[in-house]
PDB file of C-alpha atoms in Angstrom:
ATOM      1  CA  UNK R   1    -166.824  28.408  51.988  1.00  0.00           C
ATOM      2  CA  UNK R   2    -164.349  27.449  54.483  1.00  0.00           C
ATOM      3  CA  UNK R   3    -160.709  28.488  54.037  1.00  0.00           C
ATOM      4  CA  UNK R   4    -159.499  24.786  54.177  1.00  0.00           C
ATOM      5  CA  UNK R   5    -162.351  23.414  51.954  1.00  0.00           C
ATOM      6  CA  UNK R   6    -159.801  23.172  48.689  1.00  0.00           C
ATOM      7  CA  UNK R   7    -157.503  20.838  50.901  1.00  0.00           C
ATOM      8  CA  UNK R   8    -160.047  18.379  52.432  1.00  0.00           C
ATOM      9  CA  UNK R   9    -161.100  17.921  48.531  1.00  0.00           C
ATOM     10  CA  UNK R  10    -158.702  15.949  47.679  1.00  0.00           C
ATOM     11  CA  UNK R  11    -158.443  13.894  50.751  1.00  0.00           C
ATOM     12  CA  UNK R  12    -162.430  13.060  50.281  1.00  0.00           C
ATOM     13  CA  UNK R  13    -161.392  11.161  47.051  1.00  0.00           C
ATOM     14  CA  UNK R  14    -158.169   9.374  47.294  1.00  0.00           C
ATOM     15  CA  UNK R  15    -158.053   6.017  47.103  1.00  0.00           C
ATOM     16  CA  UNK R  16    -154.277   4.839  48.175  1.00  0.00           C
ATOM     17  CA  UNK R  17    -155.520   0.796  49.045  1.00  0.00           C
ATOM     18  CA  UNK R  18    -157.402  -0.868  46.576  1.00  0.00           C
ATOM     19  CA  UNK R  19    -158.749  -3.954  48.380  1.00  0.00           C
ATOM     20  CA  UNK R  20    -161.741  -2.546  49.804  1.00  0.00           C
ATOM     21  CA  UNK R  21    -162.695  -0.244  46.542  1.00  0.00           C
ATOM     22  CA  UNK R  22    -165.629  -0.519  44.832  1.00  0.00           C
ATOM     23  CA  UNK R  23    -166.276   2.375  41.787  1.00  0.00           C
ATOM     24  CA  UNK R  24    -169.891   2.079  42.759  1.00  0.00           C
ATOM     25  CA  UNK R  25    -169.474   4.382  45.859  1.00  0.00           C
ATOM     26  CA  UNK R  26    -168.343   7.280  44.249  1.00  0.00           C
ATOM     27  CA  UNK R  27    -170.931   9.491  42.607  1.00  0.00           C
ATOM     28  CA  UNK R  28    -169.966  11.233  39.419  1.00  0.00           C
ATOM     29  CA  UNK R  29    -172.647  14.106  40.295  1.00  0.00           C
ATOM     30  CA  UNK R  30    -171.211  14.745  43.966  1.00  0.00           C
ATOM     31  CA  UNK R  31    -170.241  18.178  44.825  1.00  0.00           C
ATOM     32  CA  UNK R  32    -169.299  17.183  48.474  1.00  0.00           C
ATOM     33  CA  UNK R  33    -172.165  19.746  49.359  1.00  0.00           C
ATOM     34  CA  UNK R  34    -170.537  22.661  48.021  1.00  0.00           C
ATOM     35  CA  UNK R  35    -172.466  25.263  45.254  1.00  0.00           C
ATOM     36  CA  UNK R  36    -171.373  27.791  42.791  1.00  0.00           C
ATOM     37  CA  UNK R  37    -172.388  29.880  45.041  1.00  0.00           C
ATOM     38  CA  UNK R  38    -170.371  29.019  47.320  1.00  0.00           C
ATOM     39  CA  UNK R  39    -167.373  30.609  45.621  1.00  0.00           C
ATOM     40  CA  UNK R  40    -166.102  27.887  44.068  1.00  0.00           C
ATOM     41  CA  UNK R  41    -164.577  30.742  41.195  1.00  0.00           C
ATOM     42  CA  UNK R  42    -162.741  32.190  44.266  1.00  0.00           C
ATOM     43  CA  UNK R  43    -161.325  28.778  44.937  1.00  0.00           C
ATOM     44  CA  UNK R  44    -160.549  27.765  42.185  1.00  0.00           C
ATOM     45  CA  UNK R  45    -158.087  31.051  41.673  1.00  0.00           C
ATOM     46  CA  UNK R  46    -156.810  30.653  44.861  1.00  0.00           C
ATOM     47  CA  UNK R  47    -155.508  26.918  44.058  1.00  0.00           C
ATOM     48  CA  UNK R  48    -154.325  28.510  40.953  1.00  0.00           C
ATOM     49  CA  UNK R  49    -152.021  30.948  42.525  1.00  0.00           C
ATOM     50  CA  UNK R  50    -151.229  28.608  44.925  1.00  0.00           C
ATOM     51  CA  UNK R  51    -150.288  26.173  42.266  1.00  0.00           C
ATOM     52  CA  UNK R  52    -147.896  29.073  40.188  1.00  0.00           C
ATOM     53  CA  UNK R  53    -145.908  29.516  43.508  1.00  0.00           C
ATOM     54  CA  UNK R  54    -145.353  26.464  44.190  1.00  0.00           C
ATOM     55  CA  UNK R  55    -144.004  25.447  40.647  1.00  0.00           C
ATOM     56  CA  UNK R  56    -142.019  28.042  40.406  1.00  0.00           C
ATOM     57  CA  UNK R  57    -140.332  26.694  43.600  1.00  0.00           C
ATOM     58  CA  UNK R  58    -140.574  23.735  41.925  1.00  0.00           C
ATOM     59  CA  UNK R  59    -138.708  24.475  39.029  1.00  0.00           C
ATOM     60  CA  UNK R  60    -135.793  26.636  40.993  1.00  0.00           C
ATOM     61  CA  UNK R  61    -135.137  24.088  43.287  1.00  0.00           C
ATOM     62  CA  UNK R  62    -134.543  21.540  40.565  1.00  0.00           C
ATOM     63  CA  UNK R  63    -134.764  18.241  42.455  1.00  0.00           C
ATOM     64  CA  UNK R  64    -138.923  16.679  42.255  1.00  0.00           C
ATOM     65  CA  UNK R  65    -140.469  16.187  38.911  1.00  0.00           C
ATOM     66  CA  UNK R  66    -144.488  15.682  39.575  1.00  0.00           C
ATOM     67  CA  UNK R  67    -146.621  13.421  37.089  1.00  0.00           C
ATOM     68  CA  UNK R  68    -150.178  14.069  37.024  1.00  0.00           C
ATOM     69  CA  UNK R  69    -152.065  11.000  35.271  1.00  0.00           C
ATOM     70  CA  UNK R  70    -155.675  11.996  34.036  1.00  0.00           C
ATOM     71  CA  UNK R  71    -158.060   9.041  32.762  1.00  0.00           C
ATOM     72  CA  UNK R  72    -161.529   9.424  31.919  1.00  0.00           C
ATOM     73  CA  UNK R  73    -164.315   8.297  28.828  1.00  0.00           C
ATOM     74  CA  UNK R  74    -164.569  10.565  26.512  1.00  0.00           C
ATOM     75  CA  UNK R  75    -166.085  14.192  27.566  1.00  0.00           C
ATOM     76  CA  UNK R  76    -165.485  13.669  30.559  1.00  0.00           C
ATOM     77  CA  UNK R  77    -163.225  17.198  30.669  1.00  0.00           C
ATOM     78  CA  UNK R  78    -159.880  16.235  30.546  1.00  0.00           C
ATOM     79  CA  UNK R  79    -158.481  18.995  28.230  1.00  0.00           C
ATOM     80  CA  UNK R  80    -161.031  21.760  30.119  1.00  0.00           C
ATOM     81  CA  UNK R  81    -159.756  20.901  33.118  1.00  0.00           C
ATOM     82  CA  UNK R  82    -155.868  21.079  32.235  1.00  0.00           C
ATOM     83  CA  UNK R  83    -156.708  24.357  30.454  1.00  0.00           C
ATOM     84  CA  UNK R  84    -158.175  25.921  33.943  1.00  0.00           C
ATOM     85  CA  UNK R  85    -156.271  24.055  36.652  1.00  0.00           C
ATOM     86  CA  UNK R  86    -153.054  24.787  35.085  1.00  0.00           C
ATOM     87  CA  UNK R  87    -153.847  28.702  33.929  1.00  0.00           C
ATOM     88  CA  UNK R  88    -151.337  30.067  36.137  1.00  0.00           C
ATOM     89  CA  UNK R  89    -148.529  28.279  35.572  1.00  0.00           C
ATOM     90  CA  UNK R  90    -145.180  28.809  33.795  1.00  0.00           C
ATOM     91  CA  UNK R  91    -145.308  27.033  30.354  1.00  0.00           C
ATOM     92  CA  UNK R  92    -141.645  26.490  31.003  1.00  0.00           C
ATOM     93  CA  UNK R  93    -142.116  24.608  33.721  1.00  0.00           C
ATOM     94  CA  UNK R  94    -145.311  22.230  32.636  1.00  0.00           C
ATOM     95  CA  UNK R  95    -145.336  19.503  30.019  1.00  0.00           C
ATOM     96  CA  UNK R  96    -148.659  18.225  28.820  1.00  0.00           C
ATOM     97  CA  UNK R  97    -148.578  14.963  26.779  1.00  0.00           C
ATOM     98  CA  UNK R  98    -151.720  13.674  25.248  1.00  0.00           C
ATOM     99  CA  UNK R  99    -151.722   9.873  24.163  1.00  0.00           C
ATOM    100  CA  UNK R 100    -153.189   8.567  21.121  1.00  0.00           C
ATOM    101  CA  UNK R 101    -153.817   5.167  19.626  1.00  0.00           C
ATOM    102  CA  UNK R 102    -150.023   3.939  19.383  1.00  0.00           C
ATOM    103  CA  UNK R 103    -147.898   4.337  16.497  1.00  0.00           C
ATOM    104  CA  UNK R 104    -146.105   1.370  14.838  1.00  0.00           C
ATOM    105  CA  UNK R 105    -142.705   2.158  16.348  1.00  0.00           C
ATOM    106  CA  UNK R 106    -144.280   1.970  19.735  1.00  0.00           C
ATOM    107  CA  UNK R 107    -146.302  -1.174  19.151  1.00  0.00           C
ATOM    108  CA  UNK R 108    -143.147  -2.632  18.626  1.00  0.00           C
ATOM    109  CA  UNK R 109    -141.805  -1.585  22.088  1.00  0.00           C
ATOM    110  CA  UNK R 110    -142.873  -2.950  25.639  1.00  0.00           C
ATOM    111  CA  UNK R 111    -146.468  -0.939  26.610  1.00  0.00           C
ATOM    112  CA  UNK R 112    -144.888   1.238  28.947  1.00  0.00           C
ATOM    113  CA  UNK R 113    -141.947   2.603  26.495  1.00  0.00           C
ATOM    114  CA  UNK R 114    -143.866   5.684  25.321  1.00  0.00           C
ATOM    115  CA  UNK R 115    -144.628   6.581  28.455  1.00  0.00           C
ATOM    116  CA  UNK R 116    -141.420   6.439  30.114  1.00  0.00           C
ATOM    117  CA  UNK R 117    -140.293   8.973  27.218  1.00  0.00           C
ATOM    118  CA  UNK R 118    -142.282  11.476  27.512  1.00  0.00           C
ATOM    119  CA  UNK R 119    -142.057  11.875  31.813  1.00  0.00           C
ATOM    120  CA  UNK R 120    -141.412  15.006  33.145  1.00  0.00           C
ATOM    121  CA  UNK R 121    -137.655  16.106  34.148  1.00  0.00           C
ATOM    122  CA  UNK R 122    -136.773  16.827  37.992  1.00  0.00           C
ATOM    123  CA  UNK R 123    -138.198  20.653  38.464  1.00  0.00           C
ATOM    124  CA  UNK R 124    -141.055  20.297  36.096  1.00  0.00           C
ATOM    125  CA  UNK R 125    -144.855  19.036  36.283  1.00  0.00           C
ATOM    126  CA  UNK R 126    -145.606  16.547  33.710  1.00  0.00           C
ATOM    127  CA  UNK R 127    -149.244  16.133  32.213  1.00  0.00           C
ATOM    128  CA  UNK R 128    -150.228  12.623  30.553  1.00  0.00           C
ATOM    129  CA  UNK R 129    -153.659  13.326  29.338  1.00  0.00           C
ATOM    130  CA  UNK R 130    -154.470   9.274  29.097  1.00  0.00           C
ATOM    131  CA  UNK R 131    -151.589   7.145  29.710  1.00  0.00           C
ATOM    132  CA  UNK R 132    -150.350   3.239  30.079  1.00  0.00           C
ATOM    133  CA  UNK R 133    -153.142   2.959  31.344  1.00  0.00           C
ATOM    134  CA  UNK R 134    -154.981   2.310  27.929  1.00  0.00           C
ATOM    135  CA  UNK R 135    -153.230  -1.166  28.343  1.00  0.00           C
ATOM    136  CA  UNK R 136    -155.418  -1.977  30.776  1.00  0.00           C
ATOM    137  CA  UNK R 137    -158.482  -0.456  29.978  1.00  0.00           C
ATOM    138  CA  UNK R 138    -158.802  -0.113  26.142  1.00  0.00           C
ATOM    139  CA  UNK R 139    -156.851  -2.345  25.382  1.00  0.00           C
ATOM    140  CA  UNK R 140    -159.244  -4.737  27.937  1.00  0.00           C
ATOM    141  CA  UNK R 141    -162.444  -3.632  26.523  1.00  0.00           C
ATOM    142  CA  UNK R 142    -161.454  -4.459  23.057  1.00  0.00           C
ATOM    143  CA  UNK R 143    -158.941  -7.390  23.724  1.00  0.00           C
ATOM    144  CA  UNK R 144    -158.362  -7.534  19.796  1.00  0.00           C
ATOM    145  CA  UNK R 145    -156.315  -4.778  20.194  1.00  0.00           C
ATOM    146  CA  UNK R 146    -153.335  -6.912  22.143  1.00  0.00           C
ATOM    147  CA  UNK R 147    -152.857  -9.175  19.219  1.00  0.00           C
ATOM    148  CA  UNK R 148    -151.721  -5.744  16.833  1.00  0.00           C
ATOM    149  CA  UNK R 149    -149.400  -5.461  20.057  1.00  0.00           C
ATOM    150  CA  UNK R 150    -146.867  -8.467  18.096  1.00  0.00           C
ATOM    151  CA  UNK R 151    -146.383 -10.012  21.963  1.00  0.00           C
ATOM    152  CA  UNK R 152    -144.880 -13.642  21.687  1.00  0.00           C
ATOM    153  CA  UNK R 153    -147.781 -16.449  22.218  1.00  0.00           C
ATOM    154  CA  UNK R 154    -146.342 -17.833  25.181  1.00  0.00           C
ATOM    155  CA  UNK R 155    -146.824 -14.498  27.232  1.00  0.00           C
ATOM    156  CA  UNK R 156    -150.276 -13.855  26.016  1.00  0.00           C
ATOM    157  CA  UNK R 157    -152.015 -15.939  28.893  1.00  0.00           C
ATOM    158  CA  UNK R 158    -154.922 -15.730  31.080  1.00  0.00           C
ATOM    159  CA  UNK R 159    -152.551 -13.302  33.932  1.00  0.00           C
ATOM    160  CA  UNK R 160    -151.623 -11.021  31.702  1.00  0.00           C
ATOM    161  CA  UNK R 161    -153.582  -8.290  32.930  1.00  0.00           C
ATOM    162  CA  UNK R 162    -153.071  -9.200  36.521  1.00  0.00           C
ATOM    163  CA  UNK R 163    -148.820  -8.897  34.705  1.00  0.00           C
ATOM    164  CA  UNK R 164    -149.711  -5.375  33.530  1.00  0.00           C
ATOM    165  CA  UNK R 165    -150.887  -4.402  37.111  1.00  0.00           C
ATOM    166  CA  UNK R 166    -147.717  -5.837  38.630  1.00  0.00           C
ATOM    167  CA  UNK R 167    -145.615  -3.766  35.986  1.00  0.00           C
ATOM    168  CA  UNK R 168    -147.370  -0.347  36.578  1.00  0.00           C
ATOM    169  CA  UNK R 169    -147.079  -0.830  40.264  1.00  0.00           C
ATOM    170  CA  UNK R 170    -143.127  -1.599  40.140  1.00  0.00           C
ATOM    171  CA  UNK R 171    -142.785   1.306  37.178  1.00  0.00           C
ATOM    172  CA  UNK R 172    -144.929   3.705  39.590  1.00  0.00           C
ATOM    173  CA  UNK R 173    -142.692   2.765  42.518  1.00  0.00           C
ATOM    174  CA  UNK R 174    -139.423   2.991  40.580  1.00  0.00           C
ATOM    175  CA  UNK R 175    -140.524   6.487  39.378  1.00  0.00           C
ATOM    176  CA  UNK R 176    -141.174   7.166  43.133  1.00  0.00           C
ATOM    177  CA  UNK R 177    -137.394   5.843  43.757  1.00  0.00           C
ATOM    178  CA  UNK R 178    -135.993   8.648  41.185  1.00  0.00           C
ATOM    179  CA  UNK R 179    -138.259  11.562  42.762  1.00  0.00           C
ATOM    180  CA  UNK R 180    -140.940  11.698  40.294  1.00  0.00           C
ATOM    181  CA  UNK R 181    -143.926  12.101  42.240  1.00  0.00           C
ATOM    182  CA  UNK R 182    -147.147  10.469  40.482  1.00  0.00           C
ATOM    183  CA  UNK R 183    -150.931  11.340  41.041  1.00  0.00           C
ATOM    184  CA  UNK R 184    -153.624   9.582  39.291  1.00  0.00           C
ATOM    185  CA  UNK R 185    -156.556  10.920  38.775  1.00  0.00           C
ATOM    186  CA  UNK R 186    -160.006   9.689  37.099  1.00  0.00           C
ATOM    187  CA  UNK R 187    -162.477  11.829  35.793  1.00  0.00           C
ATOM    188  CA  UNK R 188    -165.543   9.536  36.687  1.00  0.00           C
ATOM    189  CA  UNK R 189    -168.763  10.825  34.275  1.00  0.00           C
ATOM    190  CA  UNK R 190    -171.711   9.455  34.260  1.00  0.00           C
ATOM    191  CA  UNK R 191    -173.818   8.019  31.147  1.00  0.00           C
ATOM    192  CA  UNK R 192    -176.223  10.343  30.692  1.00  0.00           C
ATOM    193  CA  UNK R 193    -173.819  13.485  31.175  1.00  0.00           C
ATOM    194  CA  UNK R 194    -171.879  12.247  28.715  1.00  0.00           C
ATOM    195  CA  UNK R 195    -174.836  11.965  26.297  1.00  0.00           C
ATOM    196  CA  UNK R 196    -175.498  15.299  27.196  1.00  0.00           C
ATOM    197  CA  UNK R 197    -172.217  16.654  26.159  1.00  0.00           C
ATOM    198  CA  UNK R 198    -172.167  14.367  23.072  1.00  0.00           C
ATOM    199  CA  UNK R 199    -175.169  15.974  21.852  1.00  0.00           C
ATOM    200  CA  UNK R 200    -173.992  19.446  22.728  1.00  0.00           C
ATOM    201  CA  UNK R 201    -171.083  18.766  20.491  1.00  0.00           C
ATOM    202  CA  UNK R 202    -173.186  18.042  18.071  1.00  0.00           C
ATOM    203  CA  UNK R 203    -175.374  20.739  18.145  1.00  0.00           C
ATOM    204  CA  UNK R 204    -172.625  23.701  18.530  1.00  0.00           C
ATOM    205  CA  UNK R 205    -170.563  23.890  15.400  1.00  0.00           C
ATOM    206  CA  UNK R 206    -167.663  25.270  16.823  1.00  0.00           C
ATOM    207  CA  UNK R 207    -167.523  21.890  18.873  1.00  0.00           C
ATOM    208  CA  UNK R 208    -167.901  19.982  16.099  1.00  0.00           C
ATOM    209  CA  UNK R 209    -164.277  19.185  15.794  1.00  0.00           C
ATOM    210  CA  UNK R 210    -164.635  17.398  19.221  1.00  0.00           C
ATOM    211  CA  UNK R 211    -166.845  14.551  17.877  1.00  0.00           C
ATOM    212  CA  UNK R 212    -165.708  11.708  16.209  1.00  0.00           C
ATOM    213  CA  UNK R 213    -168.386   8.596  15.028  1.00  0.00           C
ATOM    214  CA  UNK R 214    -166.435   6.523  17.482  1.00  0.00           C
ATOM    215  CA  UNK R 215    -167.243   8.345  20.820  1.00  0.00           C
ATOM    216  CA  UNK R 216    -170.889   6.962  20.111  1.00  0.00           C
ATOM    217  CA  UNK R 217    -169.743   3.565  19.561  1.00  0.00           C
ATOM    218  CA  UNK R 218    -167.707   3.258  22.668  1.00  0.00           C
ATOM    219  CA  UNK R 219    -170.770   3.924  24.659  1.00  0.00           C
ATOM    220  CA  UNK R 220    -172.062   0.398  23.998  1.00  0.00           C
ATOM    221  CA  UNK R 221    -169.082  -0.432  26.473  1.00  0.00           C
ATOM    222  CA  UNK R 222    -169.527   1.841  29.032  1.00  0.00           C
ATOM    223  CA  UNK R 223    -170.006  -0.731  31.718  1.00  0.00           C
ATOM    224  CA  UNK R 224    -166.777  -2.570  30.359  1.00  0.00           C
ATOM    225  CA  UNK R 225    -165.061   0.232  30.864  1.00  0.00           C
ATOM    226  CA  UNK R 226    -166.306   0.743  34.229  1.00  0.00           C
ATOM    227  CA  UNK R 227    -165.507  -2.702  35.218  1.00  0.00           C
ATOM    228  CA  UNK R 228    -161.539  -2.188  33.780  1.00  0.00           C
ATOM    229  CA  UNK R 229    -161.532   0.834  35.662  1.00  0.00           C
ATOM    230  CA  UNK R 230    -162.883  -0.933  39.066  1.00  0.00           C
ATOM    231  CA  UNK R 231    -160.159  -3.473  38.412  1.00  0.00           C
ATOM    232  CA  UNK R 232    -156.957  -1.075  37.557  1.00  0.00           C
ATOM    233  CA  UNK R 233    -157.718   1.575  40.656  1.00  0.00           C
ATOM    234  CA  UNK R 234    -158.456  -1.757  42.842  1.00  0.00           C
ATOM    235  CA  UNK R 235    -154.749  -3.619  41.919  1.00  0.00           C
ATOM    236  CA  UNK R 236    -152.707  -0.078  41.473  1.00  0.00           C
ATOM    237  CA  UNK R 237    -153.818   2.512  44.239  1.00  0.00           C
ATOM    238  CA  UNK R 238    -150.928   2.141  46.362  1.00  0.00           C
ATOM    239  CA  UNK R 239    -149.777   5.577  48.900  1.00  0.00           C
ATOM    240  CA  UNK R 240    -146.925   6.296  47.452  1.00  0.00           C
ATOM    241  CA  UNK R 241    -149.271   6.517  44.104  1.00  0.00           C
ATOM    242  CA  UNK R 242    -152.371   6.934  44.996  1.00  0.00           C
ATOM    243  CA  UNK R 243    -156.038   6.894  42.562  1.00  0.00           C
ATOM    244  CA  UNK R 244    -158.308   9.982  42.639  1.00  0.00           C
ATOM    245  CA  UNK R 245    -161.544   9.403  41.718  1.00  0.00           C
ATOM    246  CA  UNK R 246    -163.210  12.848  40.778  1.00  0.00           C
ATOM    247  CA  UNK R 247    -166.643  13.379  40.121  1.00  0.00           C
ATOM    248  CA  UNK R 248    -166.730  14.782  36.817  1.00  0.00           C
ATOM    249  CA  UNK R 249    -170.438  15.594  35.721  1.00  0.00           C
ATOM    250  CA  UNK R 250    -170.234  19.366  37.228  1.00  0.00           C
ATOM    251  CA  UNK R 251    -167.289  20.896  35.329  1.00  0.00           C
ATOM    252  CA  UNK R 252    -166.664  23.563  38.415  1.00  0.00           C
ATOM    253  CA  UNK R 253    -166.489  20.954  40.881  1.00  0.00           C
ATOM    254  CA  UNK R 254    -163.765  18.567  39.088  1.00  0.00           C
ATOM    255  CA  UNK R 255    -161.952  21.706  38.472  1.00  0.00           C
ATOM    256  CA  UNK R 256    -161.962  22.361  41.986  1.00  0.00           C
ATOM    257  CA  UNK R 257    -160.860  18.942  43.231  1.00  0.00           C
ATOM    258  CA  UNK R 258    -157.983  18.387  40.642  1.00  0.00           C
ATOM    259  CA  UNK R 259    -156.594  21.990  41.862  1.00  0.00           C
ATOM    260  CA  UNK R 260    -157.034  20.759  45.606  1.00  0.00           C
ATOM    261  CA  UNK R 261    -154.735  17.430  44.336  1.00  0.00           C
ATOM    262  CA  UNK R 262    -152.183  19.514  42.755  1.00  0.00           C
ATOM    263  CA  UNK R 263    -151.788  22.380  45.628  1.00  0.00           C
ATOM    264  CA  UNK R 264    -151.631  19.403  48.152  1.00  0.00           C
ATOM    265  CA  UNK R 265    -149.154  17.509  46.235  1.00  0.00           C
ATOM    266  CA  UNK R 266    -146.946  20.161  45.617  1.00  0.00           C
ATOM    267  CA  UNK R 267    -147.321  21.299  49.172  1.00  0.00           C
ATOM    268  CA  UNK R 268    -146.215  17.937  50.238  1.00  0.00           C
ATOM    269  CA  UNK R 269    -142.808  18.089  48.963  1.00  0.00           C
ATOM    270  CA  UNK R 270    -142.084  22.057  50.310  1.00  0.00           C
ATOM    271  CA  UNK R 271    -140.808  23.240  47.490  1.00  0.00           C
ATOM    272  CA  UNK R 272    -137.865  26.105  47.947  1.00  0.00           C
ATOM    273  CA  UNK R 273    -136.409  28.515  46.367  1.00  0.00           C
ATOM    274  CA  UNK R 274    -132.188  27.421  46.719  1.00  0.00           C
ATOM    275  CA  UNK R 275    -130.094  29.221  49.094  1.00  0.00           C
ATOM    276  CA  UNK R 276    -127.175  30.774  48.099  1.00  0.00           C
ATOM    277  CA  UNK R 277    -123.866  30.808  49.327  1.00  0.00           C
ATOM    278  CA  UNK R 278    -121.199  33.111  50.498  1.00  0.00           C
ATOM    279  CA  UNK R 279    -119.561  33.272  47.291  1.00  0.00           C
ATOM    280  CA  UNK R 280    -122.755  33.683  45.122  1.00  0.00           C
ATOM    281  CA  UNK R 281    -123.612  36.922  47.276  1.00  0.00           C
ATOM    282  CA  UNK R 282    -120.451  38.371  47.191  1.00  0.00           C
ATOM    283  CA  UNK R 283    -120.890  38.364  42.961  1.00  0.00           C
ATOM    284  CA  UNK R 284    -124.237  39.491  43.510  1.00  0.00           C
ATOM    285  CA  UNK R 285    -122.538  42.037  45.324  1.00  0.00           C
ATOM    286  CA  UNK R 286    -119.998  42.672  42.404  1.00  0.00           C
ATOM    287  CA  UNK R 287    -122.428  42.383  39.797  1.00  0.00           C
ATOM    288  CA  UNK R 288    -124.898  45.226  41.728  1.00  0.00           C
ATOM    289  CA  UNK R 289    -122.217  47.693  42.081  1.00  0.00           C
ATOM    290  CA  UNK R 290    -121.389  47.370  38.530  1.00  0.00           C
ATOM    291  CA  UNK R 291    -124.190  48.381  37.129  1.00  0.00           C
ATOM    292  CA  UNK R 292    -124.638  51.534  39.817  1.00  0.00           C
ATOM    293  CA  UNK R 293    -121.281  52.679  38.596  1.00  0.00           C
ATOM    294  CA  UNK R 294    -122.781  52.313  34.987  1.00  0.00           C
ATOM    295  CA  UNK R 295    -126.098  54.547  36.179  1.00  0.00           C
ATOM    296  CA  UNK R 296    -123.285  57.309  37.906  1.00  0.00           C
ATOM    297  CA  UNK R 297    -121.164  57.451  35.091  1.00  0.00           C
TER     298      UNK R 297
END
């Protein structure tokens, strides 16, 4: 495998300009002609170290938070993927938050309030596994949903979705504004691999916890979803926030491709470790012969 393979990954499936994009020319088996064989293990621990260096630098230097955004139906590998991608890294540095159906407390706040709590500080690389992105995709599939949501009558129109877009776009590019550097990524299954891992669930008890009655049920909407997904990457893939859409139905290869977006993200903002001044050396200094003396005495 070609040394540069991991970066061209993530170039191959970055979408950063929505008009022309159409979900339908991305193929949720592709492996970009690459095999296991191929050393895609090797890789794969090579964007891994790559990706603890470059936090830590991350985290010393103190100044860019990173958000990484994963979407995706269900089994798709979201939580596998965090669980490899982000093996290496400092826990002290990496915040994953997973987001459920909302509480009451956050119906009652505008849809990107939870969100904007949990983002990552400057120095640290935040996780949303799901996102405010529901709002346009669940919450689009199953419009019944947006009347819990308590929103006044008069802004519950025909636009509002084409609203939400508008909102996520400024939010992303306010975010961008206050150094928080956001990567959205989709983890684009197809139908029958998700049956497949449905049923594997189901037949491996120790997976059992996994399934839930619902997963089945949302699979009469798998084309909605598809279409809310076209639409959101379409109006929200901008550069400075750009879509990923990662085929997902070979667990190596996603792996792969969200290490390749990490590595090249992080390598984008050259990360450093802070420089010290005169004085700081000159207590380093201090501090060093102190504790020779200690070993002499």
């Amino acid at each position: 495998m070609p040394p540069d393979a991991l970066a061209s990954l993530a170039r191959r499936y970055e979408v950063t300009n929505g008009r022309s994009f159409k979900l339908k020319h991305y193929e949720p088996g592709d492996t970009a002609g690459l095999d296991l064989k191929d050393g895609a293990g090797d890789l794969l621990e090579q964007g891994v170290r790559r990706t603890a260096d470059l936090q830590e630098r991350l985290y010393a230097q103190d100044r860019w938070a990173v958000l990484l955004i994963l979407q995706a139906m269900d089994a798709a590998g979201k939580d596998s993927t965090i669980k490899h991608v982000m093996s290496g890294v400092n826990p002290q540095g990496c915040d994953v938050h997973a987001f459920k159906a909302p509480s009451a407390e956050e119906l009652d706040h505008d849809f990107l309030w939870r969100a904007s709590r949990a983002l990552p500080r400057r120095g640290h690389i935040g996780i949303f596994n799901r996102s405010y992105y529901e709002e346009v995709l669940v919450v689009r599939v199953h419009p019944e949903l947006l009347a819990r949501q308590q929103l006044p009558d008069r802004v519950v129109t025909t636009r509002i979705w084409k609203e939400r877009f508008d909102d996520i776009r400024a939010f992303e590019a306010y975010l961008g504004r206050q150094g928080v550097v956001v990567r959205k990524i989709f983890l684009h299954v197809s139908p029958d691999e998700q049956r497949r891992r449905f049923l594997s669930r189901l037949r491996e008890p120790e997976k059992h916890w996994k399934f839930a009655l619902a997963d089945v049920h949302e699979r009469r909407h798998f084309a909605d979803y598809m279409d809310a997904y076209q639409d959101a990457i379409a109006h929200t893939a901008t550069r400075q926030a750009p879509w990923y859409v990662v085929p997902a139905d070979r667990k190596w290869f996603t792996r792969l491709v969200v290490s390749s977006i990490l590595v090249r993200t992080l390598e984008e903002l050259k990360p450093a470790f802070p420089e010290i001044d005169g004085r700081k050396r000159r207590e380093l200094r201090v501090a060093e012969a102190a504790l020779m003396a200690e070993e002499r005495a």
